[in-house]
Amino acid sequence: KAVVSTQSTGDGVQQSDASFDNWRQKAAIQPEENFRSIAIKCTNTGGPAGILASIEDDQGTTVLSTDASWKCTSDPEDGWTDTDFSTASWQNAVKVGDHGDSPWGTIGDISPDADWIWLPGNPTTIYCRNTLGFVKLRATCDNILDVYLDGVQQSDASFDNWRQKAAIQPEENFRSIAIKCTNTGGPAGILASIEDDQGTTVLSTDASWKCTSDPEDGWTDTDFSTASWQNAVKVGDHGDSPWGTIGEISPDADWIWLPGNPTTIYCRNTLGFVKLRATCDNILDVYLDGVQQSDASFDNWRQKAAIQPEENFRSIAIKCTNTGGPAGILASIEDDQGTTVLSTDASWKCTSDPEDGWTDTDFSTASWQNAVKVGDHGDSPWGTIGEISPDADWIWLTGNPTTIY
């Protein structure tokens, strides 16, 4: 068995513990309140090598543990223990075992979710870092995955193994995620989610993602526009066969792909966004700032359409055609904090006889009528439709016209 010497540094301040040179015992350190960074140096003096660590909050909940999202190097730059040091040039760690695996067994009360990690090539000494107050991306694809955050290509040993999630810790305040997935045979799909530092899912794969099979130059750039790309289509729920459950990717994430089943697809999304979710009974058309949107759910009122508008969009125009039975439109818009900022209610302006240009951003609805509420979200016969806000109302026009705008 190896004897491991470990230095653990919080916010650049070196810590001490009698167990630092005995891997069979966990070191227990109480950080200062609101510390942000942890830097670990580990030297292997022979035999298996690995780092295993976890951090709990004051409720006993694990808020950080070693996994392949940690950034490591065998050749650190000066200042590598500093709080605001950037690990952009460092590698992702690789998982070398689960907590409890032989030859180590269970080490004290380190979280059972913690992984033993090291670097490829088995260097003698490695230096690893992570931070609190971070977001975490977990992703997989069937079969070969490439990920770019703000245009920078990421690396993870799981990128060519769909059965394992890739775990990536983005740089603080990153804005865009671009994913390429190549299917080498059988079912195809991308599954991903991003959590904030509270463990709340802030973004996950669904039909609001924009995808193409023929990307333009610069498709990974932060400010690239996907206006000409298609919406993804949902091909399965997380947990569905043949994939099952993949690591800690959000259970709300959908497997997505493109119609026509191309071999390789390229998909994008951004943080700092708003999201529109909508449905209508029966056939829906949506225009944002005059631009018609597309979604596979537009002709199925039982499923919400999920659309990510361009940043700073100003107007939403909806056309709905009722092909029989109850009629209604149900929609809501969330900001990047998940707060509903707009939802259908009787303040919406509607007509059954629109003028030319009715989808334009600056079109005036002064001559149109107010909508009427025909039901609460959740009412029969519709029930609950996806993640559309529970505060949204089903709306229509008096006189029950076949099509309203």
CSV table of C-alpha atoms in Angstrom, one decimal:
chain,number,residue,atom,x,y,z
A,1,LYS,CA,0.0,0.0,0.0
A,2,ALA,CA,1.2,3.5,-0.8
A,3,VAL,CA,2.0,6.1,1.8
A,4,VAL,CA,0.7,9.4,0.5
A,5,SER,CA,1.7,12.9,1.6
A,6,THR,CA,-1.0,15.4,1.0
A,7,GLN,CA,-1.1,19.2,1.3
A,8,SER,CA,-4.6,20.7,1.4
A,9,THR,CA,-4.8,24.5,1.0
A,10,GLY,CA,-8.0,26.6,1.5
A,11,ASP,CA,-8.0,30.0,-0.1
A,12,GLY,CA,-4.2,29.9,-0.4
A,13,VAL,CA,-3.7,29.1,3.3
A,14,GLN,CA,-1.9,25.9,4.0
A,15,GLN,CA,-3.7,23.5,6.4
A,16,SER,CA,-2.3,20.9,8.8
A,17,ASP,CA,-3.6,17.6,10.1
A,18,ALA,CA,-1.8,14.6,11.7
A,19,SER,CA,-3.3,12.3,9.1
A,20,PHE,CA,-1.8,14.0,6.1
A,21,ASP,CA,0.9,11.3,5.8
A,22,ASN,CA,-1.4,8.3,6.5
A,23,TRP,CA,-3.9,7.5,3.7
A,24,ARG,CA,-5.7,5.0,5.8
A,25,GLN,CA,-7.1,7.9,7.9
A,26,LYS,CA,-9.1,10.8,6.6
A,27,ALA,CA,-7.9,14.3,7.4
A,28,ALA,CA,-10.7,16.5,8.9
A,29,ILE,CA,-10.4,20.2,8.4
A,30,GLN,CA,-12.9,22.9,9.3
A,31,PRO,CA,-12.5,25.7,6.8
A,32,GLU,CA,-13.1,29.4,7.5
A,33,GLU,CA,-16.6,30.5,6.7
A,34,ASN,CA,-17.2,31.4,3.1
A,35,PHE,CA,-13.9,30.0,1.8
A,36,ARG,CA,-13.9,29.6,-1.9
A,37,SER,CA,-11.0,27.5,-3.2
A,38,ILE,CA,-9.4,24.2,-2.3
A,39,ALA,CA,-6.0,23.2,-3.6
A,40,ILE,CA,-4.5,19.7,-3.0
A,41,LYS,CA,-1.0,18.4,-3.6
A,42,CYS,CA,-0.5,14.6,-3.4
A,43,THR,CA,2.7,12.7,-3.7
A,44,ASN,CA,2.6,8.9,-4.3
A,45,THR,CA,5.6,7.1,-2.8
A,46,GLY,CA,4.7,3.7,-4.4
A,47,GLY,CA,1.8,1.5,-5.3
A,48,PRO,CA,-1.7,2.9,-6.2
A,49,ALA,CA,-2.1,6.6,-6.4
A,50,GLY,CA,-5.2,8.7,-5.7
A,51,ILE,CA,-6.9,11.7,-4.0
A,52,LEU,CA,-10.2,11.3,-2.2
A,53,ALA,CA,-12.0,14.3,-0.7
A,54,SER,CA,-15.4,15.7,0.1
A,55,ILE,CA,-16.8,18.9,1.7
A,56,GLU,CA,-20.0,19.1,3.7
A,57,ASP,CA,-22.1,22.1,4.6
A,58,ASP,CA,-23.5,22.8,8.1
A,59,GLN,CA,-26.5,20.5,7.3
A,60,GLY,CA,-24.2,17.5,6.5
A,61,THR,CA,-24.9,17.7,2.8
A,62,THR,CA,-22.0,17.1,0.5
A,63,VAL,CA,-21.4,20.2,-1.6
A,64,LEU,CA,-18.2,19.2,-3.3
A,65,SER,CA,-16.4,15.9,-3.7
A,66,THR,CA,-13.5,14.6,-5.9
A,67,ASP,CA,-14.5,13.6,-9.4
A,68,ALA,CA,-13.4,14.1,-13.0
A,69,SER,CA,-14.4,17.8,-12.9
A,70,TRP,CA,-11.4,18.6,-10.7
A,71,LYS,CA,-8.6,20.3,-12.6
A,72,CYS,CA,-5.1,18.9,-12.1
A,73,THR,CA,-1.5,19.2,-13.3
A,74,SER,CA,1.9,17.7,-12.5
A,75,ASP,CA,3.6,21.0,-13.3
A,76,PRO,CA,1.9,23.9,-11.5
A,77,GLU,CA,2.5,27.6,-12.1
A,78,ASP,CA,3.5,30.0,-9.3
A,79,GLY,CA,0.4,31.0,-7.3
A,80,TRP,CA,-1.4,27.7,-7.9
A,81,THR,CA,-2.9,27.7,-4.4
A,82,ASP,CA,-4.3,31.3,-4.7
A,83,THR,CA,-8.0,31.7,-4.5
A,84,ASP,CA,-8.4,33.3,-8.0
A,85,PHE,CA,-5.8,31.2,-9.8
A,86,SER,CA,-7.0,30.0,-13.2
A,87,THR,CA,-6.8,26.3,-14.1
A,88,ALA,CA,-7.8,26.9,-17.7
A,89,SER,CA,-4.6,25.2,-18.9
A,90,TRP,CA,-4.9,22.3,-16.5
A,91,GLN,CA,-6.3,18.8,-17.3
A,92,ASN,CA,-9.4,17.2,-15.9
A,93,ALA,CA,-8.7,14.5,-13.4
A,94,VAL,CA,-9.5,10.9,-14.2
A,95,LYS,CA,-11.4,8.7,-11.9
A,96,VAL,CA,-9.3,5.8,-10.7
A,97,GLY,CA,-11.8,4.2,-8.3
A,98,ASP,CA,-15.0,4.6,-6.3
A,99,HIS,CA,-14.8,5.3,-2.6
A,100,GLY,CA,-14.7,1.8,-1.1
A,101,ASP,CA,-12.8,0.2,-3.9
A,102,SER,CA,-9.8,-2.0,-3.3
A,103,PRO,CA,-7.1,-1.5,-2.2
A,104,TRP,CA,-8.3,1.5,-0.2
A,105,GLY,CA,-11.6,0.5,1.2
A,106,THR,CA,-13.8,3.0,3.1
A,107,ILE,CA,-11.9,6.0,4.5
A,108,GLY,CA,-13.7,7.5,7.5
A,109,ASP,CA,-16.7,9.6,6.7
A,110,ILE,CA,-15.5,11.0,3.4
A,111,SER,CA,-18.6,11.1,1.1
A,112,PRO,CA,-19.5,7.7,-0.5
A,113,ASP,CA,-20.0,9.7,-3.7
A,114,ALA,CA,-16.4,10.9,-3.8
A,115,ASP,CA,-14.2,9.3,-6.5
A,116,TRP,CA,-10.5,8.5,-6.2
A,117,ILE,CA,-8.8,10.7,-8.8
A,118,TRP,CA,-5.4,11.0,-10.4
A,119,LEU,CA,-3.9,12.1,-13.7
A,120,PRO,CA,-3.1,10.0,-16.9
A,121,GLY,CA,0.5,8.9,-17.1
A,122,ASN,CA,0.6,8.2,-13.4
A,123,PRO,CA,2.9,11.1,-12.3
A,124,THR,CA,4.5,10.9,-8.9
A,125,THR,CA,3.0,14.2,-7.7
A,126,ILE,CA,-0.1,16.0,-8.8
A,127,TYR,CA,-1.7,19.3,-7.9
A,128,CYS,CA,-5.5,19.6,-8.0
A,129,ARG,CA,-8.0,22.4,-7.5
A,130,ASN,CA,-11.7,23.1,-7.2
A,131,THR,CA,-13.8,26.0,-6.0
A,132,LEU,CA,-17.1,26.5,-4.2
A,133,GLY,CA,-19.5,29.0,-5.7
A,134,PHE,CA,-19.3,27.2,-9.1
A,135,VAL,CA,-21.5,25.6,-11.7
A,136,LYS,CA,-21.0,22.1,-12.8
A,137,LEU,CA,-21.7,20.6,-16.2
A,138,ARG,CA,-22.4,16.9,-16.5
A,139,ALA,CA,-22.9,15.4,-20.0
A,140,THR,CA,-22.8,12.4,-22.2
A,141,CYS,CA,-23.7,11.5,-25.7
A,142,ASP,CA,-24.2,8.3,-27.7
A,143,ASN,CA,-21.5,7.9,-28.9
A,144,ILE,CA,-18.6,10.4,-29.1
A,145,LEU,CA,-18.7,13.8,-27.3
A,146,ASP,CA,-16.9,17.1,-27.7
A,147,VAL,CA,-17.7,20.1,-25.5
A,148,TYR,CA,-16.8,23.7,-25.8
A,149,LEU,CA,-17.4,26.4,-23.1
A,150,ASP,CA,-17.2,30.0,-24.4
A,151,GLY,CA,-15.3,28.5,-27.4
A,152,VAL,CA,-12.7,26.6,-25.4
A,153,GLN,CA,-12.6,22.8,-26.0
A,154,GLN,CA,-12.9,20.8,-22.8
A,155,SER,CA,-11.5,17.3,-22.1
A,156,ASP,CA,-12.7,14.4,-20.1
A,157,ALA,CA,-11.9,10.7,-20.2
A,158,SER,CA,-15.6,9.8,-20.5
A,159,PHE,CA,-16.1,11.7,-23.8
A,160,ASP,CA,-16.1,8.5,-25.8
A,161,ASN,CA,-18.1,6.4,-23.3
A,162,TRP,CA,-21.8,7.2,-23.2
A,163,ARG,CA,-22.3,5.0,-20.2
A,164,GLN,CA,-20.4,7.5,-18.0
A,165,LYS,CA,-21.2,11.1,-17.6
A,166,ALA,CA,-18.4,13.6,-18.2
A,167,ALA,CA,-18.0,16.1,-15.3
A,168,ILE,CA,-16.7,19.5,-16.1
A,169,GLN,CA,-16.3,22.6,-13.9
A,170,PRO,CA,-16.7,25.7,-16.1
A,171,GLU,CA,-14.9,28.9,-15.5
A,172,GLU,CA,-16.9,31.4,-13.4
A,173,ASN,CA,-19.5,33.4,-15.4
A,174,PHE,CA,-19.1,31.3,-18.5
A,175,ARG,CA,-22.0,32.0,-21.0
A,176,SER,CA,-22.1,29.5,-23.8
A,177,ILE,CA,-22.0,25.7,-24.2
A,178,ALA,CA,-21.5,24.0,-27.6
A,179,ILE,CA,-21.7,20.3,-28.0
A,180,LYS,CA,-20.7,18.0,-30.9
A,181,CYS,CA,-21.9,14.4,-30.9
A,182,THR,CA,-21.1,11.7,-33.4
A,183,ASN,CA,-23.2,8.5,-33.4
A,184,THR,CA,-21.2,5.5,-34.4
A,185,GLY,CA,-24.3,3.2,-34.6
A,186,GLY,CA,-27.5,2.4,-32.8
A,187,PRO,CA,-29.5,5.0,-30.9
A,188,ALA,CA,-28.3,8.6,-30.9
A,189,GLY,CA,-28.6,11.3,-28.3
A,190,ILE,CA,-27.1,14.0,-26.2
A,191,LEU,CA,-27.9,14.3,-22.5
A,192,ALA,CA,-26.6,17.2,-20.3
A,193,SER,CA,-27.3,19.4,-17.3
A,194,ILE,CA,-25.7,22.3,-15.5
A,195,GLU,CA,-26.0,22.9,-11.8
A,196,ASP,CA,-25.3,26.0,-9.8
A,197,ASP,CA,-23.4,26.1,-6.5
A,198,GLN,CA,-26.6,25.2,-4.6
A,199,GLY,CA,-27.0,22.0,-6.7
A,200,THR,CA,-30.0,23.5,-8.6
A,201,THR,CA,-30.3,22.6,-12.2
A,202,VAL,CA,-30.1,25.8,-14.2
A,203,LEU,CA,-29.9,24.3,-17.7
A,204,SER,CA,-30.6,20.9,-19.2
A,205,THR,CA,-31.0,19.4,-22.6
A,206,ASP,CA,-34.5,19.7,-24.1
A,207,ALA,CA,-36.1,20.9,-27.3
A,208,SER,CA,-35.1,24.5,-26.7
A,209,TRP,CA,-31.5,23.7,-27.7
A,210,LYS,CA,-30.5,24.8,-31.2
A,211,CYS,CA,-28.8,22.2,-33.3
A,212,THR,CA,-27.5,21.6,-36.9
A,213,SER,CA,-25.7,18.9,-38.8
A,214,ASP,CA,-23.9,21.5,-40.9
A,215,PRO,CA,-22.3,24.2,-38.7
A,216,GLU,CA,-20.9,27.5,-39.9
A,217,ASP,CA,-17.3,28.6,-39.0
A,218,GLY,CA,-17.1,29.9,-35.4
A,219,TRP,CA,-20.0,27.7,-34.2
A,220,THR,CA,-18.3,27.3,-30.8
A,221,ASP,CA,-17.8,31.0,-30.2
A,222,THR,CA,-19.6,32.6,-27.3
A,223,ASP,CA,-21.6,35.2,-29.3
A,224,PHE,CA,-22.3,32.9,-32.3
A,225,SER,CA,-26.0,33.2,-33.5
A,226,THR,CA,-28.1,30.0,-33.9
A,227,ALA,CA,-30.9,31.9,-35.5
A,228,SER,CA,-30.7,29.7,-38.6
A,229,TRP,CA,-30.4,26.4,-36.7
A,230,GLN,CA,-33.3,24.0,-35.8
A,231,ASN,CA,-34.7,23.2,-32.4
A,232,ALA,CA,-33.6,19.8,-31.1
A,233,VAL,CA,-36.2,17.1,-30.8
A,234,LYS,CA,-36.6,15.0,-27.6
A,235,VAL,CA,-35.8,11.3,-28.3
A,236,GLY,CA,-36.1,10.1,-24.7
A,237,ASP,CA,-36.3,10.9,-21.0
A,238,HIS,CA,-33.2,10.5,-18.8
A,239,GLY,CA,-33.6,6.9,-17.5
A,240,ASP,CA,-35.2,5.6,-20.7
A,241,SER,CA,-34.0,2.4,-22.4
A,242,PRO,CA,-31.5,1.7,-23.8
A,243,TRP,CA,-29.5,4.2,-21.8
A,244,GLY,CA,-30.8,4.0,-18.3
A,245,THR,CA,-29.6,6.5,-15.7
A,246,ILE,CA,-26.2,8.3,-16.4
A,247,GLY,CA,-24.5,9.5,-13.2
A,248,GLU,CA,-25.8,12.6,-11.6
A,249,ILE,CA,-27.1,14.2,-14.8
A,250,SER,CA,-30.4,15.9,-13.9
A,251,PRO,CA,-33.4,13.6,-14.1
A,252,ASP,CA,-35.1,16.5,-15.9
A,253,ALA,CA,-32.7,16.4,-18.8
A,254,ASP,CA,-34.0,15.0,-22.1
A,255,TRP,CA,-32.1,13.0,-24.6
A,256,ILE,CA,-32.1,15.2,-27.7
A,257,TRP,CA,-31.2,14.7,-31.4
A,258,LEU,CA,-32.2,16.1,-34.8
A,259,PRO,CA,-34.9,14.8,-37.2
A,260,GLY,CA,-33.5,12.7,-40.0
A,261,ASN,CA,-31.1,11.0,-37.7
A,262,PRO,CA,-27.8,12.5,-39.0
A,263,THR,CA,-24.6,10.9,-37.9
A,264,THR,CA,-23.1,14.0,-36.3
A,265,ILE,CA,-24.9,17.0,-34.8
A,266,TYR,CA,-23.8,20.3,-33.3
A,267,CYS,CA,-25.9,21.9,-30.5
A,268,ARG,CA,-25.7,25.1,-28.5
A,269,ASN,CA,-27.3,26.8,-25.5
A,270,THR,CA,-26.4,29.8,-23.3
A,271,LEU,CA,-26.7,30.9,-19.7
A,272,GLY,CA,-28.0,34.3,-19.0
A,273,PHE,CA,-31.1,33.5,-21.1
A,274,VAL,CA,-34.8,33.6,-21.0
A,275,LYS,CA,-36.9,30.5,-21.9
A,276,LEU,CA,-40.3,30.4,-23.5
A,277,ARG,CA,-42.5,27.4,-22.9
A,278,ALA,CA,-45.9,27.2,-24.7
A,279,THR,CA,-48.7,25.0,-26.0
A,280,CYS,CA,-52.0,25.5,-27.6
A,281,ASP,CA,-55.0,23.4,-28.3
A,282,ASN,CA,-54.4,22.5,-31.2
A,283,ILE,CA,-51.9,23.9,-33.6
A,284,LEU,CA,-49.3,26.5,-32.5
A,285,ASP,CA,-47.2,29.1,-34.4
A,286,VAL,CA,-44.8,31.3,-32.5
A,287,TYR,CA,-42.9,34.5,-33.6
A,288,LEU,CA,-40.2,36.2,-31.6
A,289,ASP,CA,-39.4,39.7,-32.8
A,290,GLY,CA,-41.1,38.7,-36.1
A,291,VAL,CA,-39.0,35.6,-36.6
A,292,GLN,CA,-41.0,32.4,-36.9
A,293,GLN,CA,-39.9,29.7,-34.4
A,294,SER,CA,-40.0,25.9,-34.8
A,295,ASP,CA,-40.5,23.0,-32.4
A,296,ALA,CA,-41.7,19.4,-32.9
A,297,SER,CA,-44.4,20.0,-30.2
A,298,PHE,CA,-46.2,22.8,-32.1
A,299,ASP,CA,-49.0,20.4,-33.3
A,300,ASN,CA,-49.3,18.5,-30.0
A,301,TRP,CA,-51.0,20.4,-27.2
A,302,ARG,CA,-50.1,17.6,-24.7
A,303,GLN,CA,-46.4,18.7,-24.9
A,304,LYS,CA,-45.0,22.1,-24.2
A,305,ALA,CA,-42.8,23.7,-26.9
A,306,ALA,CA,-39.5,24.9,-25.4
A,307,ILE,CA,-37.9,27.9,-27.1
A,308,GLN,CA,-34.8,29.9,-26.2
A,309,PRO,CA,-35.2,33.4,-27.5
A,310,GLU,CA,-32.3,35.5,-28.7
A,311,GLU,CA,-30.9,37.8,-26.0
A,312,ASN,CA,-32.9,41.0,-25.5
A,313,PHE,CA,-35.9,40.0,-27.7
A,314,ARG,CA,-38.9,42.3,-27.2
A,315,SER,CA,-42.1,40.8,-28.7
A,316,ILE,CA,-43.9,37.5,-28.8
A,317,ALA,CA,-46.7,36.7,-31.3
A,318,ILE,CA,-48.7,33.5,-31.1
A,319,LYS,CA,-51.2,32.0,-33.6
A,320,CYS,CA,-53.3,29.1,-32.5
A,321,THR,CA,-55.8,27.0,-34.6
A,322,ASN,CA,-58.4,24.9,-32.8
A,323,THR,CA,-59.2,21.7,-34.8
A,324,GLY,CA,-62.1,20.6,-32.5
A,325,GLY,CA,-63.0,20.5,-28.9
A,326,PRO,CA,-61.7,22.9,-26.2
A,327,ALA,CA,-59.5,25.8,-27.4
A,328,GLY,CA,-56.8,27.6,-25.6
A,329,ILE,CA,-53.2,29.0,-25.5
A,330,LEU,CA,-51.0,28.5,-22.5
A,331,ALA,CA,-47.5,30.0,-22.3
A,332,SER,CA,-44.9,31.4,-19.9
A,333,ILE,CA,-41.4,33.0,-20.1
A,334,GLU,CA,-38.7,32.6,-17.4
A,335,ASP,CA,-35.6,34.7,-16.9
A,336,ASP,CA,-32.2,33.2,-16.2
A,337,GLN,CA,-33.0,32.8,-12.5
A,338,GLY,CA,-36.0,30.6,-13.3
A,339,THR,CA,-38.4,33.4,-12.4
A,340,THR,CA,-41.6,33.7,-14.5
A,341,VAL,CA,-41.5,37.2,-16.1
A,342,LEU,CA,-44.5,36.8,-18.4
A,343,SER,CA,-47.4,34.3,-18.7
A,344,THR,CA,-50.7,34.1,-20.6
A,345,ASP,CA,-53.6,35.9,-18.9
A,346,ALA,CA,-56.4,38.3,-19.7
A,347,SER,CA,-54.0,41.1,-20.3
A,348,TRP,CA,-52.9,39.6,-23.6
A,349,LYS,CA,-54.2,41.3,-26.8
A,350,CYS,CA,-55.8,39.0,-29.3
A,351,THR,CA,-57.8,39.0,-32.6
A,352,SER,CA,-59.3,36.6,-35.1
A,353,ASP,CA,-58.6,39.0,-38.0
A,354,PRO,CA,-55.0,40.2,-37.9
A,355,GLU,CA,-53.6,43.1,-40.0
A,356,ASP,CA,-50.5,42.7,-42.1
A,357,GLY,CA,-47.3,42.8,-40.1
A,358,TRP,CA,-49.0,41.5,-36.9
A,359,THR,CA,-45.8,39.6,-36.0
A,360,ASP,CA,-43.5,42.6,-36.2
A,361,THR,CA,-41.8,43.8,-33.1
A,362,ASP,CA,-43.4,47.4,-33.2
A,363,PHE,CA,-46.9,46.4,-34.3
A,364,SER,CA,-49.7,48.1,-32.4
A,365,THR,CA,-52.5,46.0,-30.8
A,366,ALA,CA,-54.5,49.1,-29.8
A,367,SER,CA,-57.5,47.9,-31.8
A,368,TRP,CA,-57.4,44.3,-30.6
A,369,GLN,CA,-59.4,42.7,-27.7
A,370,ASN,CA,-58.2,41.5,-24.4
A,371,ALA,CA,-58.1,37.7,-24.1
A,372,VAL,CA,-60.5,35.9,-21.8
A,373,LYS,CA,-59.3,33.3,-19.3
A,374,VAL,CA,-60.8,29.9,-20.1
A,375,GLY,CA,-59.0,27.8,-17.5
A,376,ASP,CA,-56.1,27.6,-15.0
A,377,HIS,CA,-53.0,25.6,-15.8
A,378,GLY,CA,-53.8,22.2,-14.5
A,379,ASP,CA,-57.6,22.3,-15.3
A,380,SER,CA,-59.4,19.6,-17.1
A,381,PRO,CA,-59.3,18.5,-19.9
A,382,TRP,CA,-55.7,19.6,-20.3
A,383,GLY,CA,-54.0,18.9,-17.0
A,384,THR,CA,-50.4,20.0,-16.3
A,385,ILE,CA,-48.3,20.7,-19.4
A,386,GLY,CA,-44.5,20.3,-18.8
A,387,GLU,CA,-42.8,23.2,-16.9
A,388,ILE,CA,-45.1,25.9,-18.1
A,389,SER,CA,-45.6,28.2,-15.1
A,390,PRO,CA,-48.5,27.1,-12.8
A,391,ASP,CA,-49.5,30.8,-12.8
A,392,ALA,CA,-50.2,30.8,-16.6
A,393,ASP,CA,-53.9,30.9,-17.7
A,394,TRP,CA,-55.4,29.1,-20.7
A,395,ILE,CA,-56.7,32.0,-22.8
A,396,TRP,CA,-58.9,32.4,-25.9
A,397,LEU,CA,-61.4,35.0,-27.4
A,398,THR,CA,-65.1,35.4,-26.8
A,399,GLY,CA,-67.2,33.9,-29.6
A,400,ASN,CA,-64.9,30.8,-29.8
A,401,PRO,CA,-63.3,31.5,-33.2
A,402,THR,CA,-61.3,28.7,-34.9
A,403,THR,CA,-58.1,30.6,-35.1
A,404,ILE,CA,-56.8,33.4,-32.9
A,405,TYR,CA,-53.7,35.7,-33.0
